[in-house]
Amino acid sequence: MPATSVIGLQWGDEAKGKVVDLLTEQHEIVVRYQGGANAGHTVVANGQTYKLSLIPSGIFRPEVRCVVAAGVVIHPATLLAEVENLKSRGVYVGSNLMVSERAHVIFPWHIEEDRLFNDACTGGEAIGTTLRGIGPCYRDKAGRSFAIRLGDLYRPGIADRIAQVAEFKRKTLAGLGAHEAAASLDPDGIYKEYAGYAERLQPFVGDTTDFLLDACENEKRILLEGAQGALLDIDHGTFPFVTASNSSGVGVSSGSGVPGRYVTKVIGVVKAYSTRVGGGPFPTEQDNETGQHIRQRGNEYGTVTRRPRRCGWFDAVAVRYTTRLSGVDALAVMLLDVLSELPELRICVAYEWKGKTTTRFPAHVDELREVQPVYETLPGWQQEISHVRRVRDLPLSARAYLDRIASLVGRPIEIVSVGPDREQTIFAGQ
Ligand code: GDP
Ligand code: IMO
Ligand code: MG
């Protein structure tokens, strides 16, 4: 059986967690393969709300194997807290969870560096990171000299290695004037803390690359859970206002070790509108009553940081670009219920730039800052739709809105979501 990937096509928080939880039923393995605890994926199941940051959203079905693959950066304390929290709520976490020994580990210095560099040298606008040490950890991974992988924690000499890296990090932080941060790094204390984490994580640690290659060759049904969204992709997103990993569809293979040829279906997840947390251009942003309406109805506050999310109209130019980039086969349109009660809706169908109309998504943020969205206006609908379970029971204007999205993006819509609950879902054709 082929592997399916689930990719956010905007700036994250498209409700990927809900889609993965729904699709888990048809899969044997669910894999997180990039990002780290910057992700916050919400699953509402059996009347309970769960927020996941490192553990795959497939964890609620105990027969499914959940894999945290090599491309993820792991903050061990967060991972362990997540395991404990799930267990305390009656969710089974044991032999169903496997974490890659190749995954890189986030240390306290990464978090200090994130605080220090988040708004340094980015031209006056902060990246607005989640301050979880994600970028600095990926930077050390690329730099190699200071990188420590999960598997390293079980090797002889790890105490010396941690002391050596900590000492270097202390010196660089102090050299940058961050004396308090430098002083907070106690090499011996950090080693002891991480040795404790390593012991508790040991039952979960293994060679996930080999496991997933076996699974592919044995035709297991694999579901790959993207974190963030394609517009936050380090190479193809709105750089530098992006995350530090390949969060579009192109990152699936490098992060998981699953060769591209096995991924035969890609589901692109979008909100029925747009949101963004943190800095960077956002052409369809509505910093007005419409934005507030969406924020309030959609409870648009960050899952991880609780920051209010910036809200705006659906941007078909951006989503068409990320759909192509991620090789999307079909769309899941989420949070459609949030748009109820708006008198009219807008969709950005093109950008105007320097007097010309274009549907190309610009490569440089300076250009993205300068574009003017060209909108098409569609009628809204006034009634609640959270109870609707079939496309044909949606108001005509909601169906017209969905049809327009599908036609502009150029892909069919397979899933429509009208509320956070598993049941509040419409599968196309119903
Ligand atoms: P993810 O990071 O992509 O998994 O998304 P988040 O969990 O950060 O944000 C999505 C939010 O929308 C969560 O609070 C979900 O419970 C909620 N949600 C998901 N689908 C729907 C929907 O169709 N309608 C509404 N109103 N909320 C939804
Ligand atoms: P999920 O998986 C929304 C954003 C941050 C910031 C930028 C860089 O829940 O969709 P980082 O801490 O990664 O260096 O921050 O990326 N960001 C997200 N925004 N959802 C996420 O994850 C995000 N993960 C990172 O707000 O703008
Ligand atoms: Mg989220």
XYZ file of C-alpha atoms and ligand atoms in Angstrom:
486
model
C 0.000 0.000 0.000
C 1.208 3.479 -0.811
C 2.147 6.225 1.609
C 0.036 9.357 1.957
C 1.333 12.701 3.132
C -0.609 15.506 4.752
C 0.867 18.943 4.097
C -0.214 22.388 5.299
C -0.375 24.738 2.315
C -0.401 28.090 4.103
C 1.577 29.428 7.091
C 0.789 26.580 9.480
C -2.148 25.749 11.777
C -4.344 24.617 8.887
C -5.769 21.868 11.154
C -3.394 19.164 9.959
C -3.802 17.410 13.332
C -7.503 16.887 12.721
C -6.922 15.557 9.188
C -4.180 13.164 10.337
C -6.346 11.878 13.194
C -9.185 11.240 10.720
C -6.980 9.433 8.207
C -5.149 7.393 10.848
C -8.022 4.899 10.782
C -6.892 3.778 7.313
C -3.176 3.558 8.152
C -0.752 1.407 10.131
C 2.023 3.937 10.717
C 1.922 7.711 11.275
C 5.158 9.683 10.945
C 6.286 13.149 12.035
C 9.397 13.941 10.006
C 10.365 17.639 10.372
C 10.002 20.558 12.750
C 9.796 20.105 16.468
C 7.903 21.531 19.389
C 7.184 24.676 17.364
C 4.270 22.631 16.038
C 1.001 22.486 17.921
C -1.459 20.025 16.403
C -4.923 19.799 17.894
C -6.994 16.650 17.927
C -10.511 16.633 19.346
C -11.546 13.064 20.032
C -14.247 11.591 22.278
C -15.086 15.028 23.640
C -11.490 15.682 24.703
C -9.069 18.199 23.224
C -5.418 17.175 22.890
C -2.531 19.424 21.820
C 0.427 17.585 20.327
C 3.782 19.097 19.520
C 6.173 16.185 18.893
C 4.068 13.038 19.037
C 2.230 12.178 15.807
C -1.509 12.818 15.754
C -2.067 9.097 15.136
C -1.384 8.302 18.805
C -5.074 7.945 19.710
C -5.358 4.578 17.971
C -3.152 2.195 19.952
C -2.777 -0.328 17.126
C -1.093 2.329 14.959
C 2.678 2.759 15.155
C 3.729 6.400 15.667
C 7.166 7.390 14.439
C 9.180 10.529 15.138
C 11.688 10.353 12.309
C 15.239 11.593 11.751
C 14.369 15.067 10.480
C 12.597 16.165 13.672
C 14.441 18.230 16.303
C 13.632 16.939 19.752
C 13.275 18.805 23.005
C 13.370 15.817 25.354
C 11.591 17.485 28.268
C 8.694 18.458 25.996
C 8.493 14.976 24.493
C 8.465 13.326 27.919
C 5.882 15.783 29.245
C 3.719 14.971 26.241
C 4.026 11.233 26.871
C 3.111 11.693 30.545
C 0.207 13.986 29.756
C -1.268 11.520 27.264
C -0.818 8.602 29.654
C -2.458 10.513 32.499
C -5.454 11.031 30.226
C -5.732 7.332 29.447
C -4.026 7.340 26.032
C -1.713 4.373 25.505
C 1.898 5.377 24.803
C 4.425 2.547 24.851
C 5.591 0.187 22.147
C 3.449 2.153 19.661
C 5.921 5.072 19.753
C 9.336 5.056 18.094
C 11.768 7.974 18.025
C 14.748 8.196 15.696
C 18.229 7.917 17.129
C 19.254 10.204 14.254
C 16.992 13.059 15.405
C 18.880 16.099 16.679
C 18.454 17.228 20.271
C 17.533 20.727 21.435
C 19.633 21.946 24.355
C 19.162 25.027 26.582
C 21.692 26.977 24.499
C 19.479 26.633 21.434
C 16.646 28.315 23.266
C 18.932 31.120 24.483
C 20.212 31.607 20.925
C 16.650 31.688 19.583
C 15.840 34.514 22.023
C 18.951 36.387 21.012
C 18.748 36.011 17.225
C 14.989 36.064 16.534
C 14.979 39.796 15.810
C 18.659 40.344 15.007
C 19.610 41.496 11.508
C 16.212 40.810 9.911
C 15.717 44.364 8.712
C 13.626 45.691 11.584
C 10.926 43.007 11.535
C 11.448 40.048 13.864
C 10.981 36.537 12.458
C 8.727 36.022 15.454
C 9.821 32.470 16.124
C 8.183 30.244 18.701
C 11.386 30.540 20.807
C 11.616 26.760 21.027
C 15.237 26.619 19.819
C 14.240 25.168 16.452
C 16.369 27.342 14.133
C 19.519 27.181 16.307
C 19.265 23.383 16.560
C 18.910 22.997 12.781
C 21.787 25.447 12.382
C 24.002 23.243 14.556
C 22.848 20.200 12.596
C 23.970 21.854 9.347
C 27.181 23.083 11.011
C 27.829 19.627 12.528
C 30.546 20.619 15.005
C 28.165 21.302 17.911
C 25.388 18.918 16.977
C 24.227 16.173 19.330
C 21.800 13.520 18.130
C 19.465 11.478 20.273
C 21.546 8.339 19.722
C 24.672 10.185 20.920
C 23.166 10.437 24.401
C 23.759 6.678 24.806
C 27.416 6.734 23.660
C 30.478 6.736 25.851
C 32.037 10.175 26.119
C 28.721 12.042 25.989
C 29.411 13.841 29.298
C 32.615 15.305 27.851
C 30.949 16.159 24.570
C 28.112 18.053 26.285
C 30.653 19.871 28.515
C 32.712 20.841 25.469
C 29.759 22.175 23.473
C 28.295 23.934 26.534
C 31.610 25.644 27.177
C 31.818 26.875 23.606
C 28.212 28.104 23.688
C 28.853 29.911 26.981
C 31.801 31.716 25.438
C 29.907 32.756 22.306
C 26.869 33.942 24.275
C 29.111 35.921 26.642
C 30.992 37.347 23.657
C 27.669 38.628 22.307
C 26.963 40.315 25.638
C 24.327 37.783 26.736
C 25.983 37.255 30.111
C 22.898 36.041 31.941
C 22.190 33.464 29.256
C 25.833 32.365 29.303
C 25.825 32.034 33.088
C 22.643 29.942 32.994
C 24.436 27.173 31.084
C 25.866 24.834 33.685
C 27.582 22.001 31.740
C 27.451 19.480 34.547
C 23.825 20.246 35.377
C 22.871 20.001 31.702
C 24.637 16.658 31.322
C 22.826 15.234 34.359
C 19.482 16.577 33.167
C 19.933 15.090 29.673
C 21.225 11.774 31.007
C 17.961 11.552 32.937
C 15.930 12.272 29.792
C 17.946 9.727 27.826
C 17.172 7.012 30.327
C 13.452 7.729 30.272
C 13.353 7.947 26.472
C 15.391 4.789 25.861
C 12.418 2.444 25.363
C 11.263 4.564 22.429
C 14.583 5.140 20.649
C 15.428 3.199 17.510
C 16.405 3.230 13.851
C 13.251 4.668 12.317
C 14.823 4.967 8.860
C 15.325 1.216 8.655
C 11.895 0.618 10.180
C 10.215 2.831 7.571
C 12.172 1.327 4.665
C 11.036 -2.127 5.781
C 7.503 -0.813 6.081
C 7.616 0.592 2.525
C 8.976 -2.650 1.116
C 6.308 -4.619 2.980
C 3.587 -2.369 1.615
C 2.460 -1.024 4.981
C 0.057 1.882 4.924
C 2.054 4.925 6.020
C 0.716 8.396 6.800
C 3.223 11.246 6.864
C 2.245 14.217 9.030
C 3.744 17.528 7.962
C 4.299 20.266 10.496
C 4.074 24.008 9.821
C 2.978 24.941 6.299
C 4.521 25.136 2.845
C 4.818 28.943 2.938
C 7.121 28.485 5.955
C 9.431 26.146 4.003
C 13.077 27.152 4.489
C 13.876 26.975 0.761
C 10.589 27.695 -0.983
C 8.657 29.764 1.575
C 8.594 33.457 2.441
C 12.250 33.529 3.477
C 13.543 34.687 5.945
C 10.139 34.665 7.678
C 10.008 30.886 7.624
C 10.858 27.961 9.847
C 14.182 26.110 9.652
C 13.025 22.935 7.886
C 11.434 21.910 4.586
C 7.825 22.127 5.672
C 6.332 21.818 2.184
C 5.831 18.483 0.436
C 9.439 18.491 -0.722
C 10.615 17.768 2.849
C 8.837 14.442 3.235
C 11.620 12.203 1.973
C 14.603 13.937 3.537
C 12.962 14.106 6.948
C 11.416 10.649 7.070
C 13.780 8.588 4.924
C 10.771 7.371 2.930
C 11.769 7.570 -0.754
C 9.529 9.819 -2.847
C 8.428 6.934 -5.065
C 6.412 5.444 -2.181
C 4.412 8.622 -1.575
C 1.536 8.167 -3.944
C -0.977 10.533 -2.453
C -0.574 14.065 -1.104
C -3.369 15.807 0.745
C -2.994 19.564 0.986
C -4.646 21.121 4.020
C -5.928 24.694 3.902
C -8.052 26.913 6.045
C -11.041 28.438 4.250
C -9.224 31.745 4.885
C -5.595 32.569 5.824
C -3.709 33.030 9.069
C -0.122 33.686 9.993
C 1.715 33.892 13.335
C 4.954 35.827 13.601
C 6.509 38.313 11.175
C 6.649 38.547 7.392
C 4.434 39.746 4.553
C 0.840 38.564 4.286
C -0.844 40.162 1.249
C -4.460 39.297 2.145
C -4.171 40.228 5.844
C -7.253 41.961 7.245
C -6.116 44.062 10.161
C -9.698 45.252 10.676
C -13.167 44.062 11.709
C -13.127 41.157 9.253
C -9.820 39.937 10.717
C -11.243 40.257 14.213
C -14.398 38.360 13.236
C -12.270 35.496 11.909
C -9.928 35.533 14.939
C -12.848 35.438 17.335
C -14.947 32.809 15.551
C -11.936 30.675 14.678
C -10.296 31.124 18.097
C -7.195 32.111 16.165
C -4.604 32.184 18.922
C -1.368 30.160 18.660
C -1.567 26.591 19.995
C 2.053 26.816 21.185
C 2.574 30.459 22.111
C -1.027 31.737 22.458
C -0.090 34.709 20.263
C -3.077 36.152 18.361
C -2.853 34.894 14.790
C -2.960 37.427 11.959
C -6.066 36.713 9.862
C -7.066 37.431 6.260
C -8.814 36.273 3.099
C -8.026 33.053 1.247
C -5.053 33.597 -1.060
C -5.468 31.373 -4.121
C -2.212 32.625 -5.653
C -0.207 31.436 -2.656
C -2.120 28.147 -2.322
C -1.866 27.332 -6.015
C 1.892 27.783 -5.708
C 2.216 25.550 -2.624
C -0.146 22.981 -4.146
C 2.164 22.635 -7.137
C 5.287 22.688 -4.964
C 3.970 19.947 -2.680
C 2.586 17.778 -5.484
C -0.881 17.894 -3.967
C -3.556 15.535 -5.290
C -6.538 16.741 -3.290
C -7.466 19.431 -0.801
C -8.910 19.402 2.704
C -10.633 22.729 3.359
C -10.851 23.339 7.078
C -12.690 25.757 9.393
C -15.340 26.630 6.790
C -17.789 27.272 9.669
C -15.691 30.247 10.790
C -16.781 32.215 7.718
C -20.522 32.005 8.566
C -22.206 35.379 9.127
C -19.801 37.420 7.014
C -21.947 39.350 4.485
C -19.524 38.712 1.653
C -16.292 36.802 1.159
C -13.227 37.573 -0.839
C -10.701 35.345 -2.538
C -7.404 36.680 -3.828
C -7.189 35.464 -7.441
C -4.102 37.377 -8.616
C -1.514 39.935 -7.508
C -0.941 43.306 -9.027
C 2.712 44.277 -9.070
C 4.254 47.293 -10.779
C 1.156 47.818 -12.893
C 0.975 44.191 -14.060
C -1.379 41.410 -13.007
C 0.232 38.086 -12.212
C -0.606 34.731 -10.653
C 3.052 33.922 -9.954
C 3.986 33.795 -6.270
C 7.109 35.951 -5.837
C 10.417 34.470 -4.708
C 11.462 37.487 -2.659
C 9.630 38.882 0.356
C 10.272 42.461 -0.790
C 8.188 41.756 -3.871
C 5.525 39.988 -1.806
C 5.331 43.105 0.380
C 4.665 45.248 -2.693
C 1.929 43.191 -4.361
C -1.696 44.287 -4.215
C -4.171 41.410 -4.026
C -6.799 41.270 -6.752
C -9.998 40.040 -5.127
C -13.070 38.281 -6.361
C -16.091 38.861 -4.115
C -18.532 36.059 -3.398
C -21.736 36.063 -1.363
C -21.440 34.812 2.210
C -23.952 32.727 4.163
C -25.574 33.673 7.415
C -26.505 30.319 8.943
C -24.415 28.018 11.157
C -23.026 25.049 9.243
C -21.251 23.079 12.014
C -23.955 20.390 11.983
C -23.797 19.792 8.210
C -22.421 16.374 7.125
C -23.052 16.340 3.370
C -21.889 18.788 0.715
C -25.394 19.049 -0.695
C -26.690 20.258 2.702
C -24.331 23.232 2.737
C -25.785 26.630 1.792
C -25.484 27.299 -1.946
C -23.066 30.164 -1.369
C -20.784 27.908 0.730
C -20.739 25.363 -2.106
C -19.992 28.094 -4.623
C -17.145 29.316 -2.396
C -15.629 25.813 -2.200
C -16.041 25.277 -5.958
C -14.223 28.525 -6.634
C -11.315 27.509 -4.377
C -11.037 24.124 -6.097
C -11.087 25.687 -9.535
C -8.546 28.419 -8.713
C -6.169 25.997 -7.000
C -6.721 23.356 -9.642
C -7.364 20.378 -7.344
C -10.514 18.624 -6.094
C -11.655 19.033 -2.494
C -11.897 15.688 -0.682
C -12.542 16.866 2.860
C -14.449 19.848 4.238
C -14.322 20.576 7.950
C -17.064 22.485 9.751
C -15.883 22.172 13.363
C -12.994 20.832 15.445
C -14.591 17.480 16.245
C -13.929 14.288 14.280
C -17.619 14.114 13.437
C -17.757 17.660 12.082
C -16.366 16.543 8.760
C -17.764 16.276 5.265
C -16.166 13.814 2.866
C -16.609 14.797 -0.768
C -19.206 12.797 -2.600
C -21.446 12.740 0.475
P -2.406 22.285 12.996
O -1.184 22.876 13.604
O -2.388 22.399 11.512
O -2.694 20.882 13.442
O -3.626 23.206 13.486
P -3.870 23.773 14.980
O -4.279 22.658 15.860
O -2.715 24.600 15.421
O -5.039 24.809 14.717
C -6.274 24.396 14.199
C -7.384 24.778 15.206
O -8.637 24.730 14.573
C -7.479 23.817 16.381
O -7.869 24.528 17.521
C -8.586 22.852 15.943
O -9.257 22.224 17.027
C -9.499 23.790 15.229
N -10.297 23.219 14.147
C -9.969 22.204 13.302
N -10.902 22.064 12.342
C -11.837 23.013 12.596
C -13.038 23.420 11.934
O -13.420 22.888 10.899
N -13.741 24.446 12.488
C -13.328 25.095 13.599
N -14.103 26.088 14.074
N -12.206 24.752 14.247
C -11.452 23.743 13.737
P 2.049 23.871 13.123
O 2.696 22.549 12.851
C 2.193 28.226 12.672
C 6.162 30.051 12.608
C 6.499 30.969 13.769
C 7.438 31.935 13.072
C 8.197 31.035 12.102
C 9.544 30.551 12.625
O 1.270 23.921 14.379
O 1.281 24.343 11.929
P 10.276 28.737 14.431
O 9.999 28.675 15.908
O 9.809 27.553 13.674
O 11.711 29.097 14.120
O 9.406 30.002 13.923
O 7.375 29.912 11.875
N 5.722 28.690 12.996
C 4.461 28.277 12.945
N 3.330 28.951 12.650
N 2.142 26.897 12.946
C 3.270 26.211 13.223
O 3.288 24.862 13.375
C 4.496 26.912 13.270
N 5.768 26.554 13.539
C 6.509 27.651 13.349
O 5.362 31.604 14.277
O 6.698 32.859 12.308
Mg -0.641 24.376 14.995
